[in-house]
Coordinates of C-alpha atoms and ligand atoms in Angstrom, one line a residue:
M1 CA 21.5 21.9 -0.7
T2 CA 19.0 20.5 -3.0
I3 CA 15.4 21.1 -3.6
D4 CA 15.9 24.5 -5.0
Q5 CA 18.3 23.3 -7.6
P6 CA 17.3 23.1 -11.2
P7 CA 16.2 19.6 -12.2
T8 CA 19.1 17.3 -13.0
I9 CA 18.9 14.0 -14.6
A10 CA 18.8 12.3 -11.2
T11 CA 16.1 14.5 -9.7
A12 CA 14.1 14.3 -12.9
L13 CA 13.8 10.5 -12.5
V14 CA 13.0 9.5 -8.9
V15 CA 9.4 9.2 -7.6
P16 CA 8.8 9.9 -4.7
R17 CA 11.1 12.9 -4.7
P18 CA 14.1 12.3 -2.4
M19 CA 14.9 14.6 0.5
S20 CA 18.0 15.8 -1.1
V21 CA 19.8 15.2 -4.4
E22 CA 23.2 16.7 -5.2
P23 CA 24.3 16.1 -8.7
A24 CA 27.8 15.0 -9.2
G25 CA 29.9 15.3 -12.3
A26 CA 30.5 11.9 -13.9
S27 CA 28.2 9.0 -14.2
F28 CA 28.7 5.3 -13.3
E29 CA 28.3 2.5 -15.7
I30 CA 27.3 -1.0 -14.7
T31 CA 29.3 -3.4 -16.9
A32 CA 29.8 -7.1 -17.3
K33 CA 32.6 -6.9 -14.8
S34 CA 30.6 -5.2 -12.0
A35 CA 29.9 -6.9 -8.7
I36 CA 27.7 -6.2 -5.8
V37 CA 29.9 -5.9 -2.7
T38 CA 28.6 -6.5 0.8
S39 CA 30.4 -6.8 4.1
T40 CA 28.9 -10.1 5.1
A41 CA 27.9 -13.2 3.0
D42 CA 24.7 -13.8 4.9
G43 CA 22.0 -11.9 6.8
E44 CA 19.9 -9.0 5.8
T45 CA 22.4 -7.0 3.8
A46 CA 23.3 -10.0 1.7
R47 CA 19.7 -10.8 1.1
I48 CA 19.0 -7.2 -0.2
A49 CA 22.2 -7.4 -2.3
G50 CA 20.8 -10.6 -3.8
Y51 CA 17.5 -8.9 -4.5
L52 CA 19.3 -6.1 -6.3
A53 CA 21.5 -8.5 -8.2
A54 CA 18.4 -10.6 -9.3
L55 CA 16.7 -7.4 -10.5
L56 CA 19.6 -6.2 -12.5
R57 CA 20.6 -9.6 -14.0
R58 CA 17.3 -10.0 -15.8
S59 CA 17.8 -7.1 -18.2
T60 CA 21.5 -6.5 -18.2
G61 CA 22.4 -10.2 -18.7
F62 CA 25.5 -9.5 -16.5
A63 CA 26.6 -12.0 -13.9
L64 CA 26.7 -9.4 -11.1
P65 CA 28.1 -11.7 -8.4
V66 CA 27.4 -10.8 -4.8
V67 CA 30.9 -10.7 -3.1
T68 CA 32.2 -9.8 0.3
D69 CA 34.1 -6.7 0.9
D70 CA 37.7 -7.2 0.6
A71 CA 37.0 -6.7 -3.2
D72 CA 38.1 -3.4 -4.7
P73 CA 35.0 -1.1 -5.0
T74 CA 36.0 0.2 -8.4
G75 CA 33.4 -0.6 -10.9
N76 CA 31.1 -2.1 -8.3
I77 CA 28.0 -1.4 -6.3
V78 CA 28.7 -1.4 -2.6
V79 CA 25.8 -2.1 -0.2
G80 CA 26.2 -1.9 3.5
L81 CA 24.6 -1.2 6.8
G82 CA 26.2 1.7 8.8
G83 CA 25.7 5.4 9.3
A84 CA 23.3 6.0 12.1
T85 CA 21.8 9.1 10.7
T86 CA 19.4 7.7 8.1
G87 CA 16.7 6.6 10.5
N88 CA 14.6 3.5 10.2
E89 CA 13.9 3.8 6.5
G90 CA 16.3 6.4 5.1
Y91 CA 19.5 5.8 3.1
E92 CA 22.3 7.5 1.3
L93 CA 23.2 6.7 -2.3
N94 CA 26.5 8.0 -3.6
V95 CA 27.1 7.5 -7.3
S96 CA 30.5 8.5 -8.8
A97 CA 32.3 7.4 -11.9
D98 CA 34.2 4.9 -9.7
S99 CA 31.4 3.2 -7.8
V100 CA 28.0 3.2 -6.4
T101 CA 27.7 3.2 -2.6
L102 CA 24.5 2.5 -0.8
T103 CA 24.4 2.8 3.0
A104 CA 21.6 2.8 5.6
A105 CA 21.2 2.3 9.3
R106 CA 18.5 -0.5 8.7
G107 CA 17.6 -3.0 6.1
A108 CA 14.4 -1.1 5.2
G109 CA 16.6 1.8 4.3
L110 CA 18.8 -0.3 2.1
F111 CA 15.8 -1.7 0.4
N112 CA 14.4 1.9 -0.2
G113 CA 17.8 2.9 -1.6
V114 CA 17.7 -0.1 -4.0
Q115 CA 14.4 1.3 -5.3
T116 CA 16.0 4.7 -6.0
L117 CA 19.0 3.1 -7.7
R118 CA 16.5 1.2 -9.9
Q119 CA 14.8 4.4 -10.9
L120 CA 18.1 6.1 -11.8
L121 CA 18.7 3.4 -14.4
P122 CA 17.1 3.5 -17.8
G123 CA 13.5 2.2 -17.8
R124 CA 14.5 -0.9 -19.8
I125 CA 16.2 -2.2 -16.6
E126 CA 12.7 -3.4 -15.7
S127 CA 12.5 -5.8 -18.7
A128 CA 12.4 -9.5 -18.0
T129 CA 14.7 -10.1 -21.0
V130 CA 18.2 -9.0 -21.8
Q131 CA 18.3 -5.4 -23.2
P132 CA 21.2 -3.5 -24.8
A133 CA 23.8 -1.7 -22.7
P134 CA 24.8 1.0 -21.6
W135 CA 23.6 0.9 -18.1
T136 CA 24.4 4.4 -16.9
V137 CA 23.6 5.8 -13.5
P138 CA 23.8 9.6 -13.3
G139 CA 26.4 10.8 -10.7
C140 CA 24.8 12.1 -7.6
L141 CA 24.6 12.1 -3.8
I142 CA 21.1 11.3 -2.6
K143 CA 20.2 11.6 1.1
D144 CA 16.6 10.4 1.7
R145 CA 14.1 9.5 4.4
P146 CA 10.3 9.4 4.5
R147 CA 8.0 12.0 5.9
F148 CA 5.5 9.3 7.1
A149 CA 6.2 5.8 8.3
W150 CA 2.9 4.3 6.9
R151 CA 2.7 4.5 3.1
G152 CA 0.0 2.2 2.2
A153 CA -2.2 0.7 -0.5
M154 CA -5.4 -1.3 0.1
L155 CA -6.8 -3.9 -2.2
D156 CA -10.4 -5.0 -2.0
V157 CA -10.3 -8.7 -2.6
A158 CA -13.7 -9.2 -1.0
R159 CA -15.9 -7.6 -3.7
R160 CA -13.8 -9.4 -6.3
F161 CA -11.3 -12.1 -5.5
F162 CA -7.7 -11.7 -6.6
G163 CA -5.5 -14.8 -6.2
V164 CA -2.0 -15.0 -4.7
E165 CA -0.2 -14.3 -8.0
A166 CA -2.2 -11.2 -8.6
V167 CA -1.5 -9.9 -5.1
K168 CA 2.2 -10.5 -5.5
R169 CA 2.1 -8.6 -8.8
Y170 CA 0.4 -5.7 -7.0
I171 CA 3.1 -5.8 -4.3
D172 CA 5.8 -5.7 -7.1
D173 CA 4.0 -2.7 -8.7
L174 CA 4.0 -0.8 -5.3
V175 CA 7.5 -1.5 -4.1
P176 CA 9.4 0.8 -6.5
Y177 CA 7.4 3.8 -5.1
K178 CA 8.4 2.9 -1.5
I179 CA 5.0 1.8 -0.4
N180 CA 5.5 -0.3 2.7
V181 CA 2.0 -1.4 3.8
L182 CA -0.6 -3.5 1.9
H183 CA -4.0 -3.6 3.6
L184 CA -6.1 -6.5 2.3
H185 CA -9.9 -6.0 2.6
L186 CA -10.5 -9.7 3.2
T187 CA -14.2 -9.7 4.1
D188 CA -17.4 -7.9 3.0
D189 CA -21.0 -8.5 2.1
Q190 CA -20.0 -10.1 -1.2
G191 CA -17.3 -12.5 0.0
W192 CA -15.2 -14.0 2.7
R193 CA -11.6 -14.6 1.5
I194 CA -9.6 -16.1 4.4
A195 CA -9.9 -19.6 5.7
I196 CA -10.8 -19.9 9.4
D197 CA -10.4 -23.4 10.8
K198 CA -13.1 -23.1 13.4
W199 CA -15.7 -21.7 11.0
P200 CA -15.1 -23.5 7.7
R201 CA -18.3 -22.5 6.1
L202 CA -17.0 -18.9 5.9
T203 CA -15.0 -19.9 2.9
E204 CA -17.1 -22.9 1.8
V205 CA -20.1 -20.7 1.4
G206 CA -19.0 -17.1 1.9
G207 CA -16.0 -17.6 -0.3
T208 CA -18.0 -18.5 -3.3
S209 CA -19.7 -15.2 -4.2
Q210 CA -18.5 -11.8 -5.4
V211 CA -19.9 -8.7 -7.0
G212 CA -21.7 -9.4 -10.2
G213 CA -22.1 -13.1 -9.5
G214 CA -18.6 -14.5 -10.3
E215 CA -17.2 -17.6 -8.7
G216 CA -15.3 -15.8 -5.9
G217 CA -12.4 -17.6 -4.2
F218 CA -10.4 -17.4 -0.9
Y219 CA -7.0 -17.7 0.5
T220 CA -6.0 -20.9 2.4
K221 CA -3.9 -20.2 5.4
A222 CA -0.9 -21.3 3.4
D223 CA -1.9 -18.8 0.6
Y224 CA -2.2 -16.0 3.0
T225 CA 1.2 -16.8 4.6
E226 CA 2.7 -16.9 1.2
I227 CA 1.5 -13.4 0.6
V228 CA 2.7 -12.2 4.0
T229 CA 6.1 -13.7 3.4
Y230 CA 6.4 -12.3 -0.1
A231 CA 5.5 -8.9 1.2
A232 CA 7.8 -9.1 4.2
D233 CA 10.7 -10.0 1.9
R234 CA 10.0 -6.6 0.2
Y235 CA 9.6 -4.6 3.4
V236 CA 5.8 -4.5 3.0
T237 CA 3.6 -5.2 6.0
I238 CA 0.3 -6.9 5.4
I239 CA -2.7 -5.5 7.3
P240 CA -5.6 -7.9 7.3
E241 CA -9.1 -6.4 7.5
I242 CA -12.0 -8.3 8.9
D243 CA -14.9 -5.8 8.4
L244 CA -17.1 -5.8 11.5
P245 CA -19.9 -5.5 12.5
G246 CA -21.3 -4.3 9.1
H247 CA -20.3 -5.5 5.7
T248 CA -20.9 -9.1 7.0
T249 CA -23.5 -10.7 4.7
A250 CA -20.9 -13.3 3.5
A251 CA -20.5 -14.5 7.1
L252 CA -24.2 -14.2 7.9
S253 CA -25.1 -16.3 4.8
S254 CA -22.5 -18.9 5.9
Y255 CA -23.9 -19.5 9.4
A256 CA -27.6 -19.4 10.4
E257 CA -26.6 -19.1 14.0
L258 CA -25.1 -15.7 13.5
N259 CA -28.5 -14.3 12.5
D260 CA -31.0 -13.0 15.0
G261 CA -33.8 -15.1 13.5
G262 CA -31.6 -18.2 13.1
V263 CA -32.0 -18.2 9.4
A264 CA -28.9 -17.7 7.2
A265 CA -28.9 -14.5 5.1
T266 CA -29.1 -14.7 1.3
P267 CA -25.7 -14.4 -0.4
Y268 CA -25.2 -10.9 -1.8
T269 CA -23.6 -9.9 -5.1
G270 CA -24.8 -6.3 -5.5
S271 CA -22.9 -3.1 -4.6
N272 CA -25.0 -1.5 -1.9
V273 CA -23.5 -0.8 1.6
G274 CA -24.8 -0.3 5.1
F275 CA -27.6 -2.9 5.3
S276 CA -25.9 -5.8 7.2
S277 CA -24.7 -6.2 10.8
L278 CA -23.7 -8.9 13.1
S279 CA -26.1 -9.2 16.1
V280 CA -24.6 -7.6 19.2
S281 CA -26.6 -9.8 21.6
L282 CA -26.0 -13.3 20.3
D283 CA -23.3 -15.4 22.0
A284 CA -22.5 -16.9 18.6
T285 CA -21.3 -13.4 17.5
W286 CA -18.7 -13.2 20.2
A287 CA -17.5 -16.8 19.7
F288 CA -17.2 -16.0 16.0
V289 CA -15.4 -12.7 16.5
S290 CA -13.0 -14.2 19.0
D291 CA -12.1 -17.2 16.9
V292 CA -11.6 -15.2 13.7
V293 CA -9.5 -12.6 15.4
A294 CA -7.4 -15.2 17.1
E295 CA -6.7 -17.1 13.9
V296 CA -6.0 -14.1 11.7
A297 CA -3.8 -12.6 14.4
A298 CA -1.8 -15.8 14.6
L299 CA -1.2 -15.7 10.9
T300 CA -0.2 -12.1 10.8
P301 CA 3.3 -10.9 11.9
G302 CA 2.4 -7.2 11.5
P303 CA 1.3 -5.3 14.6
Y304 CA -2.2 -4.3 13.3
L305 CA -5.5 -6.0 12.7
H306 CA -8.1 -3.9 10.8
V307 CA -11.6 -4.4 12.1
G308 CA -13.5 -2.2 9.6
G309 CA -16.3 -0.6 11.5
D310 CA -17.6 1.4 8.5
E311 CA -21.1 2.1 7.3
V312 CA -23.2 0.4 10.0
E313 CA -26.8 1.5 9.7
K314 CA -28.5 -1.3 11.6
L315 CA -27.2 -0.6 15.1
T316 CA -27.9 2.2 17.5
L317 CA -24.9 4.4 18.4
A318 CA -24.7 2.7 21.8
E319 CA -24.8 -0.8 20.4
Y320 CA -22.2 0.2 17.8
A321 CA -19.8 1.8 20.3
N322 CA -20.1 -1.2 22.7
F323 CA -19.4 -3.5 19.8
V324 CA -16.2 -1.6 18.8
E325 CA -14.9 -1.4 22.4
R326 CA -15.4 -5.1 22.9
V327 CA -13.8 -6.0 19.6
E328 CA -10.9 -3.7 20.6
R329 CA -10.4 -5.7 23.8
I330 CA -10.4 -9.0 21.9
V331 CA -7.9 -7.7 19.3
N332 CA -5.6 -6.3 22.0
A333 CA -5.8 -9.6 23.9
A334 CA -4.7 -11.4 20.7
G335 CA -1.6 -9.2 20.7
K336 CA -2.5 -6.8 18.0
Q337 CA -3.3 -3.1 17.8
V338 CA -6.6 -2.1 16.2
I339 CA -7.1 0.0 13.1
G340 CA -10.6 0.8 11.9
W341 CA -12.4 3.2 9.6
A342 CA -13.2 6.7 10.9
E343 CA -16.6 5.6 12.4
I344 CA -14.8 3.7 15.2
G345 CA -14.0 7.1 16.7
K346 CA -17.6 7.2 17.9
A347 CA -16.5 4.6 20.5
Q348 CA -14.1 5.2 23.4
I349 CA -11.1 3.8 21.5
S350 CA -7.8 3.4 23.2
A351 CA -4.7 5.5 22.4
T352 CA -3.0 2.6 20.6
T353 CA -5.9 2.3 18.1
V354 CA -5.5 3.9 14.7
I355 CA -8.5 5.6 13.0
Q356 CA -8.6 5.6 9.2
Y357 CA -10.0 8.8 7.8
W358 CA -11.9 8.2 4.5
N359 CA -15.1 10.1 3.9
T360 CA -13.7 13.6 3.1
G361 CA -15.5 16.2 5.1
A362 CA -18.0 13.9 6.7
D363 CA -15.3 12.3 8.9
D364 CA -13.7 15.5 10.1
E365 CA -15.6 15.9 13.4
V366 CA -15.3 12.3 14.6
V367 CA -11.6 12.1 13.7
R368 CA -11.0 15.5 15.4
E369 CA -12.6 14.2 18.6
A370 CA -10.7 11.0 18.4
V371 CA -7.3 12.7 18.1
A372 CA -8.2 15.0 20.9
R373 CA -8.5 11.8 23.0
G374 CA -5.2 10.6 21.8
A375 CA -5.9 8.5 18.7
R376 CA -3.6 8.5 15.7
V377 CA -4.9 8.9 12.2
L378 CA -4.2 7.2 8.9
M379 CA -5.2 9.5 6.0
S380 CA -7.3 8.0 3.2
P381 CA -9.5 10.9 2.0
A382 CA -11.7 9.4 -0.6
S383 CA -11.7 12.6 -2.7
K384 CA -7.9 12.4 -3.1
V385 CA -6.8 8.8 -2.8
Y386 CA -9.7 6.4 -3.6
L387 CA -8.2 4.7 -6.6
D388 CA -11.6 3.4 -7.7
M389 CA -12.7 7.0 -8.4
K390 CA -12.7 7.9 -12.1
Y391 CA -9.9 10.1 -13.5
D392 CA -12.5 12.2 -15.3
A393 CA -16.1 11.9 -16.5
G394 CA -14.8 9.8 -19.5
T395 CA -13.2 7.1 -17.4
E396 CA -14.9 3.8 -18.3
L397 CA -14.5 2.0 -15.0
G398 CA -14.8 3.1 -11.4
Q399 CA -17.1 5.3 -9.4
A400 CA -17.5 9.0 -8.8
W401 CA -19.3 9.3 -5.4
A402 CA -16.2 11.1 -3.9
G403 CA -15.6 13.1 -7.1
V404 CA -13.3 12.5 -10.1
I405 CA -9.5 12.4 -9.3
E406 CA -7.0 13.3 -11.9
V407 CA -3.3 12.8 -11.2
R408 CA -2.8 16.3 -10.0
D409 CA -5.6 16.0 -7.5
A410 CA -4.1 12.9 -6.1
W411 CA -0.7 14.6 -5.7
D412 CA -1.8 18.2 -4.7
W413 CA -2.7 17.9 -1.1
D414 CA -1.1 17.8 2.4
P415 CA -2.2 15.3 4.9
S416 CA -1.4 17.6 7.8
T417 CA -3.6 20.5 6.6
L418 CA -6.6 18.6 5.1
V419 CA -8.6 18.3 8.4
Q420 CA -8.6 21.2 10.7
G421 CA -7.4 20.1 14.1
V422 CA -5.5 17.0 12.7
T423 CA -1.8 17.8 12.5
A424 CA 1.3 16.0 11.3
G425 CA 2.2 14.6 14.7
Q426 CA -1.1 12.8 14.9
I427 CA -0.9 11.3 11.4
I428 CA 0.9 8.0 11.0
G429 CA 0.7 8.1 7.2
V430 CA -1.3 7.9 4.0
E431 CA -3.1 4.9 2.4
A432 CA -4.7 4.6 -1.0
P433 CA -7.5 2.1 -1.2
I434 CA -8.8 0.5 -4.3
W435 CA -12.3 -0.9 -4.1
T436 CA -13.3 -3.4 -6.7
E437 CA -17.0 -3.3 -7.2
T438 CA -16.3 -2.1 -10.8
L439 CA -12.9 -3.7 -11.3
D440 CA -12.6 -7.3 -12.1
T441 CA -9.2 -7.8 -13.6
M442 CA -5.6 -6.9 -12.5
E443 CA -5.4 -4.8 -15.7
A444 CA -8.3 -2.7 -14.5
V445 CA -6.8 -2.4 -11.0
E446 CA -3.4 -1.3 -12.4
T447 CA -5.0 1.2 -14.8
M448 CA -6.9 2.8 -11.9
A449 CA -3.9 2.7 -9.6
F450 CA -1.3 4.1 -12.0
P451 CA -0.3 6.8 -12.3
R452 CA -2.2 8.0 -9.2
L453 CA -0.5 5.7 -6.7
P454 CA 3.0 7.1 -7.3
A455 CA 1.5 10.6 -6.9
I456 CA 0.1 9.5 -3.5
A457 CA 3.4 7.8 -2.6
E458 CA 5.0 11.2 -3.0
V459 CA 2.5 12.8 -0.7
A460 CA 3.4 10.2 1.9
W461 CA 7.2 10.1 1.4
S462 CA 8.4 13.5 0.3
A463 CA 8.7 16.7 2.3
T464 CA 6.2 19.5 1.6
Q465 CA 9.0 22.0 1.1
G466 CA 9.9 22.4 -2.5
R467 CA 6.9 20.5 -3.9
D468 CA 6.4 21.6 -7.5
W469 CA 3.8 20.2 -9.9
S470 CA 5.8 20.7 -13.1
D471 CA 8.8 19.0 -11.5
F472 CA 6.6 16.0 -10.4
R473 CA 4.9 15.6 -13.8
T474 CA 8.4 15.5 -15.4
R475 CA 9.5 12.8 -13.0
L476 CA 6.2 10.9 -13.5
G477 CA 6.4 11.1 -17.2
A478 CA 9.8 9.4 -17.1
Q479 CA 8.1 6.3 -15.6
A480 CA 6.5 5.4 -18.9
T481 CA 9.4 3.4 -20.3
R482 CA 9.7 1.6 -17.0
W483 CA 6.0 0.7 -17.0
A484 CA 6.2 -0.4 -20.6
A485 CA 9.2 -2.7 -19.7
M486 CA 7.3 -4.1 -16.7
G487 CA 4.1 -4.6 -18.6
L488 CA 2.3 -2.5 -16.1
R489 CA -1.0 -1.0 -17.4
Y490 CA -1.6 2.6 -16.6
Y491 CA -3.8 5.5 -17.6
R492 CA -2.1 7.9 -20.0
S493 CA -3.3 11.0 -18.2
P494 CA -3.3 14.1 -20.5
Q495 CA -1.8 16.1 -17.5
V496 CA 1.5 14.3 -18.0
D497 CA 4.0 14.4 -20.9
W498 CA 4.8 10.7 -21.1
L499 CA 8.4 10.1 -22.1
D500 CA 8.4 7.1 -24.4
Ligands
TNX601 C1 -17.0 3.3 0.6 S1 -14.5 3.3 2.2 C2 -16.8 2.1 1.3 C3 -16.6 0.9 0.6 C4 -16.9 1.0 -0.9 C5 -16.3 2.3 -1.4 C6 -16.5 2.4 -2.9 C7 -15.4 2.6 3.1 C8 -14.9 2.5 4.5 N1 -16.5 2.1 2.7 O1 -17.4 -0.1 1.2 O2 -16.4 -0.1 -1.5 O3 -16.9 3.3 -0.7 O4 -15.8 3.5 -3.3

């Protein structure tokens, strides 16, 4: 059918690459008379139709009413649930001269199809102001579904605080590329960013620091819920991370009783790692962990709570493993599944726990052993997907401890062959973290994330069969007009011919 075909206009535009694209002769034009047609006036389909309408109205200036289905499809965009073959997140998009029809078995699939439709339109569709017609969609039949269910990004709001509006903007940046998980790294040595009612000093004290000595900040419970809701409306699941037992200076400086000597730690604004840990023997530690887990779990509709677990140099292996196993029981009792960085594989973690691979090479053994015991893996190899790594030696911001990562490096790897003994069936997906020790503005975050994040989204979404770098770089280059219209800041990688 598809992937072997020469690039068409449609295939040349969409990132991540759909499963199959059949070009069709004539194209469709959205006009001032077009409507969005749904079968019901309320519920999930109508909400997604409303999202599509709002998106298209901004730049087309057309009324684009959402109407129910007795209307004639001619000239319209028809959005509907149905067709059991698309899976949880797949969709079919049929563009003919007459109409556009988007169908999916589930809302998530419709939402993904909307993102594809968006990318089939000229980049100026992303503008917040009215732009000139025509609004042409190339004729095609697209059938699509993801390779992996977890296609994530992580934002480190602990090293630097980013407020609700910035996080919403990042969600909007991710959504066109079918990213469906945003992991928030909420706590670290340098800051505690989520209000906990039973432990108010976590934010009163721990919320006021950040790397480099800025003022920090934190989310109230209402703020966090606002992010969770905004994300959920866009089919993005928020995964909160409370990093335990290390990376805890912000907590240790907020409460003297969490420290073995009974003296509060000094707030930390540097960038070292590994030096802090909660005490495994203090009762206060367990009261603290239980309360924090209970409150964060109660605020979080998603199934997972991330417990960190990385880079703990202060505990013995036995102390560390016991700690992780006890935390796992607490999280499970609060109704959530655990996810943690690769190190948690040193403990006897349960089969429902997800282990996040990060330190390329160094994590191989522990992750291999954990999957042999039944664990599932989220792939975040630092040498491929750490968005805080420099693009090349000349990149001003970022770090290079895991190497430099150009666009092609971020794109050119397969999660199922990276670690010997870890195969596709054990991998739940791919996640691209961005750590913010060196990044203090959203502009810096976007410039490090783009264009590598769409490359990683393609690793997570698209089949390996038919991958082709020159095809990808053409599709990526076509995003430039889109990003210009969105005001999204990105790195003009010399590996890509930017089409603008
Ligand atoms: C390693 S990734 C860390 C983070 C740093 C990051 C900087 C991980 C589990 N730990 O604490 O921010 O490197 O690239």
